[in-house]
Structures are given as C-alpha cells and as structure tokens.
GROMACS .gro file of C-alpha atoms in nm:
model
  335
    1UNK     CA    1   1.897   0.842   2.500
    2UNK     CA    2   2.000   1.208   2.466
    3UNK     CA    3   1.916   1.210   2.108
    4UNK     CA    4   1.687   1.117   1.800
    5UNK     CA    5   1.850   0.821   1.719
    6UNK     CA    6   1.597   0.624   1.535
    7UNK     CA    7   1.530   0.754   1.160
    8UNK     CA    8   1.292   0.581   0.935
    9UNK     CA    9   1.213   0.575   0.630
   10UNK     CA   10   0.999   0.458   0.365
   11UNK     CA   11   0.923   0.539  -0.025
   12UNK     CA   12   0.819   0.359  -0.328
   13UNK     CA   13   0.813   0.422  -0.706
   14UNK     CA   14   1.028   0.745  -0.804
   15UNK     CA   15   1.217   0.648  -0.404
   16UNK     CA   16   1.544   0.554  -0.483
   17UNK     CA   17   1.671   0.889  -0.658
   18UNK     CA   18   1.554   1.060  -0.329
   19UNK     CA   19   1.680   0.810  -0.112
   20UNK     CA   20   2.057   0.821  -0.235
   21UNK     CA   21   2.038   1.220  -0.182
   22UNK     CA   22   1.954   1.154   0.161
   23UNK     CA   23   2.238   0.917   0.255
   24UNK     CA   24   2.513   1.125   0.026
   25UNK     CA   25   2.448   1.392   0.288
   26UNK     CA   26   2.459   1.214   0.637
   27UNK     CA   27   2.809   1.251   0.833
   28UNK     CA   28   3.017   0.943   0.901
   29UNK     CA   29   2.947   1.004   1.315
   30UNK     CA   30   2.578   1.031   1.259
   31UNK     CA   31   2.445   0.981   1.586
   32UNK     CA   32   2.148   0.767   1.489
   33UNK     CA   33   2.041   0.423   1.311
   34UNK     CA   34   1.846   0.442   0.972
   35UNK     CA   35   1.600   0.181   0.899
   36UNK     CA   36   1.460   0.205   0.518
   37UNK     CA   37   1.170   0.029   0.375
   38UNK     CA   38   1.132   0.029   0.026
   39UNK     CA   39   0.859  -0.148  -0.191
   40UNK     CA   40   1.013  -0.421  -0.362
   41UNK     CA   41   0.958  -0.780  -0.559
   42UNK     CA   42   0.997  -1.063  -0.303
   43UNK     CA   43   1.285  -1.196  -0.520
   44UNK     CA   44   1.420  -0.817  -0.596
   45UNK     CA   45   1.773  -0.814  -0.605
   46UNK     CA   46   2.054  -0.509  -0.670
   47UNK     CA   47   1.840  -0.296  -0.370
   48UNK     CA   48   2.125  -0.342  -0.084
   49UNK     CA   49   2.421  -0.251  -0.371
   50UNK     CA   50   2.241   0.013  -0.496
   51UNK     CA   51   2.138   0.161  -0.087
   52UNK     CA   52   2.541   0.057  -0.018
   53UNK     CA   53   2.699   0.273  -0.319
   54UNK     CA   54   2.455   0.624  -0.219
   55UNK     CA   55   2.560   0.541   0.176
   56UNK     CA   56   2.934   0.623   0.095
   57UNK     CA   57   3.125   0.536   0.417
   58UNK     CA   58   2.812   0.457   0.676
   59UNK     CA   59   2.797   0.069   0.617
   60UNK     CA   60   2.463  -0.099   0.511
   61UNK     CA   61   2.289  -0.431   0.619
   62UNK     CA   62   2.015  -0.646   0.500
   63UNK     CA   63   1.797  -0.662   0.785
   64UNK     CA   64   1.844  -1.006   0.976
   65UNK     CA   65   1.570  -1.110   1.259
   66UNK     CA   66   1.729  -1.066   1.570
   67UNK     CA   67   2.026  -0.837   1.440
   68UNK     CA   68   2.123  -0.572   1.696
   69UNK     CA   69   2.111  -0.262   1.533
   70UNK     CA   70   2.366   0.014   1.563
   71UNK     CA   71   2.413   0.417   1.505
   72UNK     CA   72   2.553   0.530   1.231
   73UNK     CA   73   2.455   0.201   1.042
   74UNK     CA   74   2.163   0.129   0.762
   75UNK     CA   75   1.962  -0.109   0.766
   76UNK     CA   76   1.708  -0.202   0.477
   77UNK     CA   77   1.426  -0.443   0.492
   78UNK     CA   78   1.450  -0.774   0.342
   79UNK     CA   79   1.227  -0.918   0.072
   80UNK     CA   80   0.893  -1.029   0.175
   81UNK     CA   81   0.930  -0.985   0.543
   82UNK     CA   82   0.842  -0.693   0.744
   83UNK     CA   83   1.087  -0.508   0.968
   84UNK     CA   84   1.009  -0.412   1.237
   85UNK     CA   85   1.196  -0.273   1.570
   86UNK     CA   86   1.224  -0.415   1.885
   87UNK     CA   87   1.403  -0.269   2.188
   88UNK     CA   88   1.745  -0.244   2.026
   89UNK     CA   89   1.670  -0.532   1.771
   90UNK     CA   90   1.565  -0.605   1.436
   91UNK     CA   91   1.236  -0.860   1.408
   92UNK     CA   92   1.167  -0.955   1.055
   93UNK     CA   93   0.771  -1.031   1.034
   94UNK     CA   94   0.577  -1.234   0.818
   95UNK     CA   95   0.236  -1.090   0.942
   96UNK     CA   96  -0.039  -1.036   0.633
   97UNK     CA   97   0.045  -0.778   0.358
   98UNK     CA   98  -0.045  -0.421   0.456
   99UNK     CA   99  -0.150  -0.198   0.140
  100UNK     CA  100  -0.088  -0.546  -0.036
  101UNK     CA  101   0.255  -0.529   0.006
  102UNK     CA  102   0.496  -0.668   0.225
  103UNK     CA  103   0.728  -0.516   0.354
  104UNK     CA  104   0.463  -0.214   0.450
  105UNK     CA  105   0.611   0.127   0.558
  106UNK     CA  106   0.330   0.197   0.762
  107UNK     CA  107   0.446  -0.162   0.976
  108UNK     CA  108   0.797  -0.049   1.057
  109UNK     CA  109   0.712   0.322   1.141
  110UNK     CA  110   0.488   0.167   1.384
  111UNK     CA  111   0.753  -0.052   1.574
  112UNK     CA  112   0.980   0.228   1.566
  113UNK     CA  113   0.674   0.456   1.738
  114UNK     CA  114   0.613   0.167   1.992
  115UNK     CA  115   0.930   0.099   2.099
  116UNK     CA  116   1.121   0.423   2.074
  117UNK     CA  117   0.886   0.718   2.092
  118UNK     CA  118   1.022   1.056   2.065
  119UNK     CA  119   1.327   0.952   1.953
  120UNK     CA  120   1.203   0.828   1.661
  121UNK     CA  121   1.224   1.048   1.276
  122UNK     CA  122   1.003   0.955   1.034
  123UNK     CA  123   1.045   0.990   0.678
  124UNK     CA  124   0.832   0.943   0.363
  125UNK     CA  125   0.973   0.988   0.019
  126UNK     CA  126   0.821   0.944  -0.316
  127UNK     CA  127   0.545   0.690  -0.406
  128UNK     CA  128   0.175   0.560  -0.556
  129UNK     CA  129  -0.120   0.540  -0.302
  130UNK     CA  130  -0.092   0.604   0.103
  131UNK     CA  131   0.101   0.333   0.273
  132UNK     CA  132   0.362   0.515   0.521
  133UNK     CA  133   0.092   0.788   0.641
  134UNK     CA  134  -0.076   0.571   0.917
  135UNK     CA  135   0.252   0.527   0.983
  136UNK     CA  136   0.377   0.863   0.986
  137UNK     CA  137   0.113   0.957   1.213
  138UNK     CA  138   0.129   0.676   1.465
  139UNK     CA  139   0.507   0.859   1.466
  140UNK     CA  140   0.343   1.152   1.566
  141UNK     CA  141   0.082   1.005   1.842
  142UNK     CA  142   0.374   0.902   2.014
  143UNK     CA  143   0.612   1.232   2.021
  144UNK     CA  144   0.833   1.150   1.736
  145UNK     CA  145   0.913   1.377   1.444
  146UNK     CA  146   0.720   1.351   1.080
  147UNK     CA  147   0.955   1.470   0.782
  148UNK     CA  148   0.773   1.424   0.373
  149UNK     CA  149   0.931   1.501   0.053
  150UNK     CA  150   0.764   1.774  -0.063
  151UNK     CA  151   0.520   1.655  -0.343
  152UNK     CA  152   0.613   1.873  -0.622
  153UNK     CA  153   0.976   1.737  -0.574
  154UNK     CA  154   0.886   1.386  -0.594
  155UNK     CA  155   0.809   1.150  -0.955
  156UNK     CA  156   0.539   0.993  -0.763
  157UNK     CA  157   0.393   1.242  -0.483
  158UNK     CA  158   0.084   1.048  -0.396
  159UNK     CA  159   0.224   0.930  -0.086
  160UNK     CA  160   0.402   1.232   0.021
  161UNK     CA  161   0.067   1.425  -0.003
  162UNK     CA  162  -0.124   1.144   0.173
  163UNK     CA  163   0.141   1.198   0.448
  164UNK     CA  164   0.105   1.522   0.427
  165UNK     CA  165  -0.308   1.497   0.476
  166UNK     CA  166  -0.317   1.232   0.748
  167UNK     CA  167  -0.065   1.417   1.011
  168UNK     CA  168   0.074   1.735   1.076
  169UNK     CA  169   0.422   1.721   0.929
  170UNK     CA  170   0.722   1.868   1.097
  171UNK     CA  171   0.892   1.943   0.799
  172UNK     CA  172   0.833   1.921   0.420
  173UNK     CA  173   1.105   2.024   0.193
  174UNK     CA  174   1.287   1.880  -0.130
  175UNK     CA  175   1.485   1.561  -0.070
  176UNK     CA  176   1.837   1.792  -0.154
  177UNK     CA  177   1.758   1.962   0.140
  178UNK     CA  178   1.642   1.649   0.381
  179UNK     CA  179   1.985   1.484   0.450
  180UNK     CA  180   2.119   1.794   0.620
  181UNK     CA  181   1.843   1.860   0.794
  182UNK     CA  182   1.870   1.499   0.935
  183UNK     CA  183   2.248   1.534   1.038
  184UNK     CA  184   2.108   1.829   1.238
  185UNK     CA  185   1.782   1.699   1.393
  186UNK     CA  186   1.973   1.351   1.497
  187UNK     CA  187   2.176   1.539   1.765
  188UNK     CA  188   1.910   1.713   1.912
  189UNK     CA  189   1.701   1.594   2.227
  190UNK     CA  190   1.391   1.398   2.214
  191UNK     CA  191   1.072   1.552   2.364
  192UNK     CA  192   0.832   1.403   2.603
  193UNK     CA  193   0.780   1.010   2.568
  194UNK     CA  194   0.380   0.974   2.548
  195UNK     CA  195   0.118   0.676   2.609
  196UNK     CA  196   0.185   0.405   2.347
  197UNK     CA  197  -0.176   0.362   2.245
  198UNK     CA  198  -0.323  -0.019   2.251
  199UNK     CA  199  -0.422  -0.003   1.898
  200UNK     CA  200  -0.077   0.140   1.763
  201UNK     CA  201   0.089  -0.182   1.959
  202UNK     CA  202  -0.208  -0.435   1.838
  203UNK     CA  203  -0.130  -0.329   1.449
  204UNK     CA  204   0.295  -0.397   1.521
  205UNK     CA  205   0.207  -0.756   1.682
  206UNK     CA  206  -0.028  -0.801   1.349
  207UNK     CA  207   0.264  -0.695   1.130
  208UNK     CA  208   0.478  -0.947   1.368
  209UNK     CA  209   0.293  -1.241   1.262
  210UNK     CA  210   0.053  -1.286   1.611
  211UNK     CA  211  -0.285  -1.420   1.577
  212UNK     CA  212  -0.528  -1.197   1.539
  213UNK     CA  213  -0.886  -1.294   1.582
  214UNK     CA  214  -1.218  -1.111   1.586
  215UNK     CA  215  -1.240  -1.001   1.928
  216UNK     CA  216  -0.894  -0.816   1.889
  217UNK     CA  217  -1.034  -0.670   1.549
  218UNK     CA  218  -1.320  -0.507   1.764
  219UNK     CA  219  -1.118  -0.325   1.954
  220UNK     CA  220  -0.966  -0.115   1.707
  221UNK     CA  221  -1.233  -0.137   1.443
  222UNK     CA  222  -1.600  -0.158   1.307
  223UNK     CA  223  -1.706  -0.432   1.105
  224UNK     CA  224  -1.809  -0.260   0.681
  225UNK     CA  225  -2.027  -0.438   0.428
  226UNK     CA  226  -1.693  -0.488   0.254
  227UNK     CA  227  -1.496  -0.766   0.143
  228UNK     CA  228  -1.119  -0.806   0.184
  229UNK     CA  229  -0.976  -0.864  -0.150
  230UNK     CA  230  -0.671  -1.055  -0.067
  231UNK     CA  231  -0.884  -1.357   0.139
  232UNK     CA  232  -1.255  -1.254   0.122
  233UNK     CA  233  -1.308  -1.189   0.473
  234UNK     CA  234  -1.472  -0.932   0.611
  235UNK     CA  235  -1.335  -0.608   0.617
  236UNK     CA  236  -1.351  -0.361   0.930
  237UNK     CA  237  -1.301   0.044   0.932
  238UNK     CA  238  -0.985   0.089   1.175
  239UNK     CA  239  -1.135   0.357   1.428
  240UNK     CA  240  -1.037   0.738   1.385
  241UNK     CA  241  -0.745   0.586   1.125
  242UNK     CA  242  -0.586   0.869   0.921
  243UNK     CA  243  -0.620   0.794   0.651
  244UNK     CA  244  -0.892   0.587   0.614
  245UNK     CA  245  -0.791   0.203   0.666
  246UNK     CA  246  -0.948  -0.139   0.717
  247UNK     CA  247  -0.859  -0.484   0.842
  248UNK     CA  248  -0.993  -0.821   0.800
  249UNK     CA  249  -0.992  -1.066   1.071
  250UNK     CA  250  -0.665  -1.256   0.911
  251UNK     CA  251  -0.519  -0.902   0.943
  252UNK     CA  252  -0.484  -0.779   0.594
  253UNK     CA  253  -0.479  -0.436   0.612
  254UNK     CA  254  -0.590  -0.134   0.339
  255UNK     CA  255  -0.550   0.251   0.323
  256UNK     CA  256  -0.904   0.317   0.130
  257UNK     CA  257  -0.712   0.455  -0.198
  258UNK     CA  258  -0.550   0.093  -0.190
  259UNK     CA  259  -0.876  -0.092  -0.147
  260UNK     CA  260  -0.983   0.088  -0.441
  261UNK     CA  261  -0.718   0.060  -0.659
  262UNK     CA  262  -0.764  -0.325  -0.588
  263UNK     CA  263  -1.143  -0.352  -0.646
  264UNK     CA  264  -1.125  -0.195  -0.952
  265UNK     CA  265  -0.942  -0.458  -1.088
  266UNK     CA  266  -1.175  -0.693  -0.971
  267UNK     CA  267  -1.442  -0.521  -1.113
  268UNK     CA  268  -1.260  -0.475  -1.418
  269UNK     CA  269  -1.177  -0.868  -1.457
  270UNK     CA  270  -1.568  -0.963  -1.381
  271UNK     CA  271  -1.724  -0.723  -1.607
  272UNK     CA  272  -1.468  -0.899  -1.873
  273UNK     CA  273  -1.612  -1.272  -1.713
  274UNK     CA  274  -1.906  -1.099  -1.811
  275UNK     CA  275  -1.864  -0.980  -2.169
  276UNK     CA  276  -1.728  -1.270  -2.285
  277UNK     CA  277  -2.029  -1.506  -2.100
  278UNK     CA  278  -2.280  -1.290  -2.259
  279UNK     CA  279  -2.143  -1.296  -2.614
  280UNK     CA  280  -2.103  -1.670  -2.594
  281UNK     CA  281  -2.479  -1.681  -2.526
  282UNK     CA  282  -2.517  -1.462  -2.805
  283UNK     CA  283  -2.386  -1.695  -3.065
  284UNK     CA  284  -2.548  -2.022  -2.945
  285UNK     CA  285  -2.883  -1.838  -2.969
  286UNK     CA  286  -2.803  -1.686  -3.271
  287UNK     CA  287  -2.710  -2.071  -3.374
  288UNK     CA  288  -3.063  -2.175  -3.274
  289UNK     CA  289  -3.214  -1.958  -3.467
  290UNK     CA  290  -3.028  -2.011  -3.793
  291UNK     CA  291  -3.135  -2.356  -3.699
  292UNK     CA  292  -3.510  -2.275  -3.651
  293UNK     CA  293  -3.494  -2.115  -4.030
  294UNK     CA  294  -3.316  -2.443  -4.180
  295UNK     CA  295  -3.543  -2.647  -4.041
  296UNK     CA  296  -3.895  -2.421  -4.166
  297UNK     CA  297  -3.981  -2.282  -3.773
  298UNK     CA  298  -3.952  -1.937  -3.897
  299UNK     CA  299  -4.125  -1.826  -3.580
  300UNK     CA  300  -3.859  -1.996  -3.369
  301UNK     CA  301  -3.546  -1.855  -3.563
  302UNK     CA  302  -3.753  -1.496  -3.537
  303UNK     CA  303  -3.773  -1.531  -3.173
  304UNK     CA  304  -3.437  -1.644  -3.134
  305UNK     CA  305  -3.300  -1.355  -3.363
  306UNK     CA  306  -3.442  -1.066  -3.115
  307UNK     CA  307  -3.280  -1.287  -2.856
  308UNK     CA  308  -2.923  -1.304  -3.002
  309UNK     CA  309  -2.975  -0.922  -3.098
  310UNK     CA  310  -3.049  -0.843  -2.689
  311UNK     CA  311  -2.762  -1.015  -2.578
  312UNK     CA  312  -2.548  -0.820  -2.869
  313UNK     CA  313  -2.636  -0.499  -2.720
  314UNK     CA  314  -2.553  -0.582  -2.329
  315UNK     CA  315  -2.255  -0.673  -2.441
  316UNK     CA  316  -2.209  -0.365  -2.649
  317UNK     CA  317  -2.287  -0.184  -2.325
  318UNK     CA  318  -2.054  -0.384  -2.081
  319UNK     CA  319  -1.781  -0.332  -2.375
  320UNK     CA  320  -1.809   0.016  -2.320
  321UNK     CA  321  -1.796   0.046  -1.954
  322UNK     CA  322  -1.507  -0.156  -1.929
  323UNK     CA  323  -1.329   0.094  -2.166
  324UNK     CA  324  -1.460   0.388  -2.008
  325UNK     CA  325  -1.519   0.330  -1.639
  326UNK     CA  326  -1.220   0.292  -1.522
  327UNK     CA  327  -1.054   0.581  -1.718
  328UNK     CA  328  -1.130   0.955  -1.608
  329UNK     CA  329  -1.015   1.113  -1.890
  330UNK     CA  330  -1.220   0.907  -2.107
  331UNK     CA  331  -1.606   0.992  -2.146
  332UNK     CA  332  -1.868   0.783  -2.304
  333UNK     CA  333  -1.989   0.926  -2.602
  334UNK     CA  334  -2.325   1.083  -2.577
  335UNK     CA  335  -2.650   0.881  -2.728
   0.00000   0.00000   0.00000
C-alpha cells in the first residue's frame, strides 16, 4: 500500500466525547480503515448509534468475524469479543480478558502491528489505568505511528500518560486537533516494514483464542510469586514489557497498575472476611464468659473477658485499615 491505511484506536472512560471529535473531522475519501475499541459492558448497547451519528457520512459497522474491511469505513468492536486484524479481515476473539476486560485495546493494536506494520496509526484517547500502551508500543516496534490525547485534554488521562510513558509518541495534541491531523497522515507513505517480533505475534494468537500453555509462556516471560486474580494461576512478568505486564498460563493478561487495582479489592474483601470472623469470635467468648459469672466460675468469665476484650481490639485495628489503607488522602490518626 502507498499509504497509512490502518488507524486504530482505543479509549475508555471520558472516550466517547474525544472520539466523536475525531470522526466529525475525517473527509468522506479518507484513504484508510478505522478500527475503534472502546471499553464496554458485554450487553452495552447505544455504542454503534452513538459512533454512527459523530461519523457523519463515513458508514460504521459492528465488527463481524470474517468481515472484509474497507477504507473509508469504521469499524467498532463488538461486545465481549476481541477484534482483531487479519490480512484484510476482521477476526473477533474470545481469548482471556486482557486488563480484565474484553475487548482489550492493547489486543487489537497488536493485530493491526502484526499484520500491517508501518501502515498502521495508533491512537489512544481518554481512560483509567494502562491498557492500549503495550499496545501502542508494539505499534511502534513494528514501524507504525503512535498518536495520544494529550493528558491535560482528556477527563480520564491515566491512559494517555501511560501511553505516553511506555513509547515514544509521534504526536500528542488535544483531540480538536487529532482528526485533521489524521486526514493528513492517512495519505502519506508508510516507512520501512520491520521484523514482527515472536512475542508481539504469540500475545495476538492469545487474544485469538489459541492455546497457550507453559512452555509458550516461557518464552515471553518469567514466572513471579504472584497469583492471577481472574483464575489463580500463576502469574509471569512479560519480558522487557512497557509497561510492566504479566500473564498466567490460561493467558490472562495485566498491566501492573491493573493487577493492583484488582488486588486491592481482594485485599479489601478479606480483611472484611476478617473483621467480621473476628468480631463473631468476640461475642461467643464474651458469651462464655457471661456464662462463667452466672454459673459462680468467676475465674473463667475473667479469663474469658480479657479474651473477648483482645479480639475487640484486632478488630478495632482491621476496622481501621480497611478505612484507611486503601485511601491516600486519608491518614490514620496518630496514637
């Protein structure tokens, strides 16, 4: 192709506003296919209408596995699937949730690196944690073009920042400014195709739905004393990733900020487990010892007293990690 005809794009909360900029600005005789991943319910509905009415004249599809995709034409991913590109065809891929959602930015800017190289724009708009920079930077291993919303433009700029720290972005400007900048950057020639490296393709068969086992894993990662969240498998650091990312042998794949953000929950829910465990133990010893005193074993009830009084005050001090902890703004009060 003479062109950059491949444009992707991906956002999340705070995406949409952004999003309909973009397309309000690109010419009917765009030169170029847009493929746009939002993060979306599995039974969201009103995306397509909503991506149709900012599109104006180009026309808009729900992505279909095996649709043949064509310039000048949107397509947006489909609920619970990921899309990915293949050749000049759509593949809709039920591989394990990246960043615990599917569909994952990061999976279709990979395809779209993999299969189309320098030809390829990438785009990340608006959005909480990282997915779309491992993306964004596969995009870049392979000679394509790395565009980001600049952060202090976006409602949400965690993920234009991450993008912004994991590769070296061509361009960062407000999203007023992106869809012209598009129109122009479509029509001008690719670079230099480069090597398609083996872990870039091994993360787009993942996303595809292939079997991925632990020898495969090895390849592109080291086993971590950490636990996948989503399956509790064992989680592996993905080699040189930017950002930092892990996989588990079913393929579930996490950005660190994302692992994180999904542990703390855990850890929020078990220290709750934990609270309310220890404060039933404090009442049926508290029980026992109000029994001990009815029935005259005053040494009894005393013993169980200083028991029901320890367990009052580990669960005094679970009670206030759990609404502390988790909370930067909020300190413990000194004691």
């Amino acid at each position: 192709m003479s062109n950059r005809d491949i444009i992707v794009i991906g956002g999340s909360a705070g995406a949409t506003a952004p999003l309909k900029q973009i397309l309000a600005a690109l010419p009917l005789d765009l030169p170029a296919a847009i493929f746009i991943v939002l993060h979306i319910p599995a039974q969201g509905i009103g995306i397509l209408s909503t991506v149709a009415a900012a599109a104006g004249r180009l026309p808009v599809h729900q992505a279909v596995d095996g649709m043949i995709f064509e310039r000048g034409h949107v397509y947006l991913a489909a609920p619970d699937h990921h899309l990915l590109l293949s050749g000049d065809h759509i593949q809709l891929g039920r591989g394990p949730r990246e960043n615990m959602v599917r569909p994952a930015i990061d999976a279709l800017f990979r395809s779209a690196a993999v299969h189309h190289g320098p030809r390829v724009i990438g785009i990340v708009l608006s959005g909480l944690l990282s997915d779309g920079a491992a993306g964004l930077h596969a995009i870049k291993r392979c000679g394509g073009m790395a565009l980001v919303q600049e952060p202090a433009d976006a409602i949400s700029p965690e993920m234009p920042q991450r993008a912004l720290e994991a590769t070296i972005a061509d361009l960062c400007v407000p999203a007023a400014k992106l869809g012209d900048v598009l129109s122009d950057l479509a029509r001008e020639a690719p670079g230099s195709a480069l090597p398609v490296a083996p872990d870039i393709r091994l993360e787009v068969e993942i996303a595809a739905g292939e079997r991925i086992g632990t020898g495969s894993l090895t390849k592109i990662a080291d086993p971590a004393a950490l636990t996948c969240p989503s399956c509790g498998g064992v989680l592996s650091a993905v080699k040189g990733g930017h950002p930092m990312r892990f996989r588990c042998q079913v393929g579930h794949a996490y950005t660190a900020d994302a692992l994180a953000k999904e542990q703390e929950g855990q850890v929020d829910e078990a220290l709750r487990v934990a609270l309310r465990i220890i404060e039933e133990r404090a009442e049926l010893v508290q029980r026992m010892a109000d029994d001990g005193r009815r029935s005259g074993r005053a040494a009894v009830a005393e013993m169980y007293d200083v028991r029901a009084a320890e367990y009052r005050e580990y669960a005094d001090m679970i009670r206030r990690v759990v609404l502390h902890s988790f909370d930067p703004a909020i300190r413990p009060r000194e004691t």
